[in-house]
Tab-separated table of C-alpha atoms in Angstrom:
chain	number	residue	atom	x	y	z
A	6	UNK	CA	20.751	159.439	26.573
A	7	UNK	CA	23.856	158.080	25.068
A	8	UNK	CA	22.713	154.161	23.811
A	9	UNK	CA	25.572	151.508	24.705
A	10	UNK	CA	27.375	150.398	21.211
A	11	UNK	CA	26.900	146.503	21.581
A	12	UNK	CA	22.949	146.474	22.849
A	13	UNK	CA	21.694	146.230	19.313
A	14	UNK	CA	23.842	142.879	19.518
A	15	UNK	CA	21.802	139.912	20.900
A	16	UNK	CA	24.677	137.443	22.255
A	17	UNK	CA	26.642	140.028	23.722
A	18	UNK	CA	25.909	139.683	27.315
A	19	UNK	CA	28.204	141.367	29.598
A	20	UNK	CA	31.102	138.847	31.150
A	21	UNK	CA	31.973	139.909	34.247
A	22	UNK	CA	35.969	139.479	35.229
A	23	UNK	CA	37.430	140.191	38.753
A	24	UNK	CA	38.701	143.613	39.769
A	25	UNK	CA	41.824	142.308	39.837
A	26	UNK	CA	42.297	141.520	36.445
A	27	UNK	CA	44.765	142.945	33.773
A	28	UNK	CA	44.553	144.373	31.320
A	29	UNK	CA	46.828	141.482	29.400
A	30	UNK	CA	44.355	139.150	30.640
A	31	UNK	CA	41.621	140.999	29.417
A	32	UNK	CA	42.814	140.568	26.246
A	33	UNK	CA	43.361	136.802	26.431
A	34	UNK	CA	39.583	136.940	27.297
A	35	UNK	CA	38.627	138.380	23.837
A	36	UNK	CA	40.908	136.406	21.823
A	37	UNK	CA	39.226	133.183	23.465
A	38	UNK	CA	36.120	134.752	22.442
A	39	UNK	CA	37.244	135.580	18.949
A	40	UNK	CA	38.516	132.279	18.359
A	41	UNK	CA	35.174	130.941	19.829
A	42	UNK	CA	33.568	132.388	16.899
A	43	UNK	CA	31.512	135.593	19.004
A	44	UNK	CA	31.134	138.546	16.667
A	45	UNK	CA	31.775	140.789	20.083
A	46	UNK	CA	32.655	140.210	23.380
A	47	UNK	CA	31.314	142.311	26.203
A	48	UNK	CA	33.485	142.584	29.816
A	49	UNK	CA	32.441	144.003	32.852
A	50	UNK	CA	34.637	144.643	35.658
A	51	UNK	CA	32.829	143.624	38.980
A	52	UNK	CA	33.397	146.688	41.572
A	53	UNK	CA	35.902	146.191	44.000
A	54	UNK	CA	34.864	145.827	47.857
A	55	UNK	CA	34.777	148.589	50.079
A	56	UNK	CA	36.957	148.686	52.973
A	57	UNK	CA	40.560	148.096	53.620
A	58	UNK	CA	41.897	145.662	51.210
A	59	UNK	CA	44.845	144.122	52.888
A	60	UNK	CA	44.528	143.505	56.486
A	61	UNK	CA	47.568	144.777	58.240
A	62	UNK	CA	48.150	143.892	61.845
A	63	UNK	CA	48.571	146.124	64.290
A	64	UNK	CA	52.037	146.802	65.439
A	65	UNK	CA	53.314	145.582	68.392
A	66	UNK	CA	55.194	147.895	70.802
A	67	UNK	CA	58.838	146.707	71.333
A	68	UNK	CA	59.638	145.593	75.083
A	69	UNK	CA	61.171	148.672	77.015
A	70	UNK	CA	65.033	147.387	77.880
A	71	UNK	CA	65.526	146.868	81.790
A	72	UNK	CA	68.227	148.130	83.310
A	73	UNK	CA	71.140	145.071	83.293
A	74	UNK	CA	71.716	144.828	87.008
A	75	UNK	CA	75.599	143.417	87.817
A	76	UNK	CA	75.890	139.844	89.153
A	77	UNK	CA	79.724	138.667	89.859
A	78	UNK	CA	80.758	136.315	87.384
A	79	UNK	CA	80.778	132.828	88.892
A	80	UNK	CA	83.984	130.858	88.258
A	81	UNK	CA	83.906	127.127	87.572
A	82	UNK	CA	86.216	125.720	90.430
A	83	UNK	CA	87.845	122.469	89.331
A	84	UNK	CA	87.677	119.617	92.542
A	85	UNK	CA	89.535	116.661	91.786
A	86	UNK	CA	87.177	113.953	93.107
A	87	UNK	CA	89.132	110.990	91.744
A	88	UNK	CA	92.610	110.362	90.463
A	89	UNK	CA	93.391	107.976	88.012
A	90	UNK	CA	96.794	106.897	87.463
A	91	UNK	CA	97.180	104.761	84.689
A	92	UNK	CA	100.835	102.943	84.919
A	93	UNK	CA	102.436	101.341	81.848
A	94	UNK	CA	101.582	97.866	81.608
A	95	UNK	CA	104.245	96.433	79.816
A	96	UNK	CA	106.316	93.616	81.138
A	97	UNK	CA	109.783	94.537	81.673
A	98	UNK	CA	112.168	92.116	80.768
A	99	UNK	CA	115.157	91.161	82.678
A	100	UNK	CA	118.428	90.924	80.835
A	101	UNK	CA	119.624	87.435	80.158
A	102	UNK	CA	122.959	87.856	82.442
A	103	UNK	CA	121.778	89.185	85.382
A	104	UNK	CA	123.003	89.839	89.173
A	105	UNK	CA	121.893	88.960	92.625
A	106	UNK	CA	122.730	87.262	95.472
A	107	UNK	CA	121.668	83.716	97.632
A	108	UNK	CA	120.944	83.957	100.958
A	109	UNK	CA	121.075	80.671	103.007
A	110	UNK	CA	119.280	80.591	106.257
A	111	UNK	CA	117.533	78.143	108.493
A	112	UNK	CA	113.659	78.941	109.469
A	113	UNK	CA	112.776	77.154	112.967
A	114	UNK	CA	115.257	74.187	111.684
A	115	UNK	CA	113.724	74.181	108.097
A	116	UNK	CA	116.573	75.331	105.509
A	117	UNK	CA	115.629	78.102	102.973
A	118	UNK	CA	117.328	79.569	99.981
A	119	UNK	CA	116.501	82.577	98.887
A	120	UNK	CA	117.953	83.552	94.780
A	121	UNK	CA	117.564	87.209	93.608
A	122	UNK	CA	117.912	88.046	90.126
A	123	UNK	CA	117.957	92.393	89.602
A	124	UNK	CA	118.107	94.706	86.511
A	125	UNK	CA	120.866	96.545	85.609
A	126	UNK	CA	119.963	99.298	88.226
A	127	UNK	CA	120.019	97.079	90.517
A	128	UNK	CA	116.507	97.057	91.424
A	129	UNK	CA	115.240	93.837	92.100
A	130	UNK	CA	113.324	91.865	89.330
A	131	UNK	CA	112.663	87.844	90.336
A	132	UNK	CA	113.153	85.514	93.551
A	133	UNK	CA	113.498	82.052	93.567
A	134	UNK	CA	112.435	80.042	96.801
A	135	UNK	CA	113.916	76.659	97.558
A	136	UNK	CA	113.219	74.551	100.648
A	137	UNK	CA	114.646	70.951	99.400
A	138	UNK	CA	113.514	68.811	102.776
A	139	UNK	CA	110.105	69.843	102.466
A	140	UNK	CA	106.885	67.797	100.733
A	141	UNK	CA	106.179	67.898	97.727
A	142	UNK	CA	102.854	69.811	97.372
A	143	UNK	CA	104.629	72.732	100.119
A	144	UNK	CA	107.827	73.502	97.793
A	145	UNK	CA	105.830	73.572	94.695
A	146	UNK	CA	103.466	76.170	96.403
A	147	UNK	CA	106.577	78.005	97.457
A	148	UNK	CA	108.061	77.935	93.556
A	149	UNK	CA	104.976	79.478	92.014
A	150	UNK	CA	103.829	82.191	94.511
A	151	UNK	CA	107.849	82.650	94.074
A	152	UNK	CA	107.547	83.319	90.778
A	153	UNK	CA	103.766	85.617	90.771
A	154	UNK	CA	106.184	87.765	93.190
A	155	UNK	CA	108.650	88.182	90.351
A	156	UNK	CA	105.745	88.373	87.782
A	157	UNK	CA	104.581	91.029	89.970
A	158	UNK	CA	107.835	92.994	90.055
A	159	UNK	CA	108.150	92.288	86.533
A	160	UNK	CA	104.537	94.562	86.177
A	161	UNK	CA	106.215	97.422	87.881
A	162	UNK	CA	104.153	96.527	91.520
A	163	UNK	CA	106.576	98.097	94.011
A	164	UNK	CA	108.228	95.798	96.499
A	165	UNK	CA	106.967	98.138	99.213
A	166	UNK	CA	103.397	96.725	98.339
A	167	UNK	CA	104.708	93.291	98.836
A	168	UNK	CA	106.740	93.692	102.015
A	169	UNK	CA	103.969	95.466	103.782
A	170	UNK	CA	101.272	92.676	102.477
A	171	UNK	CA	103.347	89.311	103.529
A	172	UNK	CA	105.377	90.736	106.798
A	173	UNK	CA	103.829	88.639	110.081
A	174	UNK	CA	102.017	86.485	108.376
A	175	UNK	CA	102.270	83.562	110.976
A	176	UNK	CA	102.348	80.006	110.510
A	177	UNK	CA	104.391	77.022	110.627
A	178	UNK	CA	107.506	76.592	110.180
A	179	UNK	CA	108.606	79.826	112.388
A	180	UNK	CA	110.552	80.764	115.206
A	181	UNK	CA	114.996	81.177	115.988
A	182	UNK	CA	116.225	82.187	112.181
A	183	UNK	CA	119.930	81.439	112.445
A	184	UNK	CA	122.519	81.843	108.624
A	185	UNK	CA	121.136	85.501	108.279
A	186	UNK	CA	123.282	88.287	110.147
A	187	UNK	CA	120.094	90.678	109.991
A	188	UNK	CA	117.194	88.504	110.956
A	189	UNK	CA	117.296	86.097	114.106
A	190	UNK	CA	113.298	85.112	114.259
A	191	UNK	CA	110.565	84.935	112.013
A	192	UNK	CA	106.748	84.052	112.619
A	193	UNK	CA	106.651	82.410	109.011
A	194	UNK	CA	108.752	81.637	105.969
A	195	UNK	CA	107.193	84.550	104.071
A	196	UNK	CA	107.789	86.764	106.945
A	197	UNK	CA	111.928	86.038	106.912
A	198	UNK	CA	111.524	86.579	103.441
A	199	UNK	CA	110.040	89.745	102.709
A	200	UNK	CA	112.192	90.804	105.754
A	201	UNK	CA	115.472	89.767	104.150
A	202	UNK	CA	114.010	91.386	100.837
A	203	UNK	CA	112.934	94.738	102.837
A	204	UNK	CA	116.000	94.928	104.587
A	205	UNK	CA	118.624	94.350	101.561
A	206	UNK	CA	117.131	96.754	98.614
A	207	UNK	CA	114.641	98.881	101.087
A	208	UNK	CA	117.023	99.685	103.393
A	209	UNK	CA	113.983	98.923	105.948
A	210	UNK	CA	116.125	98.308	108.908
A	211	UNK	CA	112.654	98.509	111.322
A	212	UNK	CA	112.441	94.792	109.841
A	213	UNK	CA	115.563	94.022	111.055
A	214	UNK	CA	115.769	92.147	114.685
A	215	UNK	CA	119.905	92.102	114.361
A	216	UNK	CA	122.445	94.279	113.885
A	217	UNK	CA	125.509	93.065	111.480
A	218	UNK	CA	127.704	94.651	112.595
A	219	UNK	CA	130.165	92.792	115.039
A	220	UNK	CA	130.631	93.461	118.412
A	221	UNK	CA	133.485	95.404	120.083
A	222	UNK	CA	135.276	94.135	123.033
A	223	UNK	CA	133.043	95.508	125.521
A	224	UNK	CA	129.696	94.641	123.658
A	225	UNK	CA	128.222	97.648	123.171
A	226	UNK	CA	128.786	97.540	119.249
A	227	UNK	CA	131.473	99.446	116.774
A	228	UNK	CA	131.233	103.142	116.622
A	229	UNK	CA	133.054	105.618	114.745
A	230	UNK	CA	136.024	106.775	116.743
A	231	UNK	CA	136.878	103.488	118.597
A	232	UNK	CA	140.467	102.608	117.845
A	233	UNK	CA	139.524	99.346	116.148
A	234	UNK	CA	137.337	100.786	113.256
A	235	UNK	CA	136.697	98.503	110.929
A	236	UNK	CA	139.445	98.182	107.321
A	237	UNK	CA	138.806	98.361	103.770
A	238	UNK	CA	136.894	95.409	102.583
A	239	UNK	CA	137.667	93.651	99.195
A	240	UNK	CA	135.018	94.424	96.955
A	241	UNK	CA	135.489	90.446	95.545
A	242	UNK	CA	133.318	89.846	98.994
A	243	UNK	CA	130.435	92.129	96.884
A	244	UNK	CA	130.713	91.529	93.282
A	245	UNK	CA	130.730	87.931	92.003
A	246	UNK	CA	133.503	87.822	89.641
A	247	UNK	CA	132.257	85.307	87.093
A	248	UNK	CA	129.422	87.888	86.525
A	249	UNK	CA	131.981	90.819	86.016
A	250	UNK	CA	133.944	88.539	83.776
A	251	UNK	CA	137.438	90.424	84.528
A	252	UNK	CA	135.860	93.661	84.422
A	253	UNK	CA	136.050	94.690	88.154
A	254	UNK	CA	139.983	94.612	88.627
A	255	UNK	CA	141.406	92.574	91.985
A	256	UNK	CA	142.286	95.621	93.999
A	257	UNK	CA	138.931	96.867	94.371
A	258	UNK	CA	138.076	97.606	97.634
A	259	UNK	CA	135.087	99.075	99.908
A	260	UNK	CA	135.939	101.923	102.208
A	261	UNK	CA	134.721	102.192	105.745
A	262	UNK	CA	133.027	105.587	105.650
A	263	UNK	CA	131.200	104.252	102.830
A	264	UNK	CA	128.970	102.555	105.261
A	265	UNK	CA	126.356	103.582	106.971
A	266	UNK	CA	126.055	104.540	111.124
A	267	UNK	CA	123.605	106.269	113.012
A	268	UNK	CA	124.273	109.362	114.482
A	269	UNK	CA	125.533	108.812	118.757
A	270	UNK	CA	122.755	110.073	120.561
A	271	UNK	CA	122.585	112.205	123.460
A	272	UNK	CA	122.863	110.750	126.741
A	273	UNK	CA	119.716	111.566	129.129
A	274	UNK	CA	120.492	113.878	131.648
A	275	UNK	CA	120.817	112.483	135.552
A	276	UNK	CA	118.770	113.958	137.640
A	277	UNK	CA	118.945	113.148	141.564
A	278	UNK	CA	116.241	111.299	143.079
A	279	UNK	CA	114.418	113.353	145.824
A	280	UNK	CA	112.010	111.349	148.178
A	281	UNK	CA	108.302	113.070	148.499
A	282	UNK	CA	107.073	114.299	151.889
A	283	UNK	CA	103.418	113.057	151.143
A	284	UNK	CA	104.166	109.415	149.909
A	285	UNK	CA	107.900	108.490	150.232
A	286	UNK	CA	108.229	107.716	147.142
A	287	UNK	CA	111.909	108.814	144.886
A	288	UNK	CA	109.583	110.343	142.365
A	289	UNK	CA	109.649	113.862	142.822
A	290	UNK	CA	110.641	116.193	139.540
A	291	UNK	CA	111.142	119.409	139.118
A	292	UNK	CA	108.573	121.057	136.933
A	293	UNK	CA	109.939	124.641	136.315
A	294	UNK	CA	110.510	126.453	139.195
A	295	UNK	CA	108.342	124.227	141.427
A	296	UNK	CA	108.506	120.288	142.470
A	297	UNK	CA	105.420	117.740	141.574
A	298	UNK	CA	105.611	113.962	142.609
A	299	UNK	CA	104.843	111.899	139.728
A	300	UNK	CA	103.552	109.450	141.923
A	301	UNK	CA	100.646	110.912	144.381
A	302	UNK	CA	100.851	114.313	142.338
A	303	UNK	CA	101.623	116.376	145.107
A	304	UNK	CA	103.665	119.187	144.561
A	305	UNK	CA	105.161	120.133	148.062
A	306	UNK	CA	107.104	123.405	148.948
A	307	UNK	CA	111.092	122.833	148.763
A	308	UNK	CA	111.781	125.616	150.887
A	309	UNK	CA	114.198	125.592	153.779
């Protein structure tokens, strides 16, 4: 029997170390003994465990891939559901020499004078409103919403907006308009103005109760082809000439084709009146190829 080397030693009992442990630490564990002083220094290794020593887990299958079944692709469909339209708002400025026109007329016996003032375009940009016989309190009221109109236009709000807001609005003063060649009655002041104003740069002749053009002989108007059709007009009558300063010379005239007529219409067609063997009544039509009384709705046989 083979004796161990370090039992005849008395303070050399065994030191047991991990299994895990190195050999390098090993040796730091004897030089700590040596430097402790121990003549020897005994290590045993404890045995390592039994079973597995890492614990692996088990592996999980991978999911089978199902077959991709085909769906349409849905398309986003864009549905307007509100439109904003945003509209400059900067004030344009009317030039400092500007043109327009006054317009004298009397309301129901109250005198009004309507001032334009218009851009270079000629689209209109201010109105002035002056009824001198009225009170106080009325023809300052008249001044200012006069000049939130032109503020208004000013803003870019379309007359349109204006003419269709203010058009028979009734009150007093109304009634007979006489000075205007377009306009001969008016429920209100603001409804001969925004008529006069609808009329001129609109070209809104529904607003118009008059037509200014004169009268033939035989009162049924001036049409084109009637031997007295109307002759140039000087265009002095148009364009003030203290605004064009010289610039618009004297022989400047306005043709008559220049102006506007509606087309002639058709004349309806006569048709003989035929009395109604049920009622008596003149008020049988032909329909097609039959006859039907548009009185009693009888539609009797025309035959022999």
């Amino acid at each position: 029997m083979e004796l161990d080397a370090f039992s005849a030693i008395p303070d050399t009992a065994p030191t047991l170390i991990s299994w895990r442990t190195t050999p390098a630490q090993a040796a730091r564990l004897l030089a700590d003994g040596a430097r402790e002083g121990r003549r020897a220094v005994r290590l045993m290794r404890e045995p390592a465990p039994a079973g597995p020593l890492l614990d692996l887990p088990e592996p999980v299958p991978a999911p089978q891939p199902q077959p991709r079944r085909w769906e349409p692709e849905a398309k986003a469909v864009e549905r307007v559901v509100e439109r904003v339209v945003e509209r400059d708002r900067t004030r344009r400025k009317l030039p400092d020499r500007r043109k327009g026109y006054i317009q004298k007329a009397a309301v129901g016996g109250h005198k009004v004078y309507i001032h334009t003032g218009e851009y270079d375009d000629g689209e209109l940009g201010e109105i002035f409103i002056d009824m001198h016989k009225e009170g106080a309190a009325f023809r300052s009221l008249m001044n200012n919403f006069a000049i939130a109109i032109s503020i208004g236009l000013q803003y870019g709000v379309p007359l349109e907006e204006f003419v269709d807001a203010f058009i028979f609005t009734r009150f007093e003063p109304a009634g007979v308009v006489t000075g205007n060649d377009s306009i001969k009655s008016a429920t209100s002041i603001l409804d001969y103005i925004f008529r006069e104003l609808g009329v001129s740069y609109l070209d809104r002749q529904e607003l118009a109760n008059a037509q200014p053009d004169p009268l033939s002989g035989n009162g049924l108007g001036t049409l084109e082809g009637d031997g007295d059709a109307p002759e140039a007009v000087p265009a002095a009558r148009f364009i003030s000439k203290g605004f064009a300063r010289g610039a618009a010379p004297d022989n400047l005239v306005v043709l008559p084709f220049g102006q506007k007529r509606d087309a002639p219409t058709a004349p309806p067609p006569v048709t003989e009146a035929v009395a109604c063997p049920a009622c008596g009544d003149f008020s049988l039509q032909q329909r097609g190829a039959g006859w039907i009384c548009d009185t009693c709705g009888v539609a009797p046989s025309m035959q022999g």
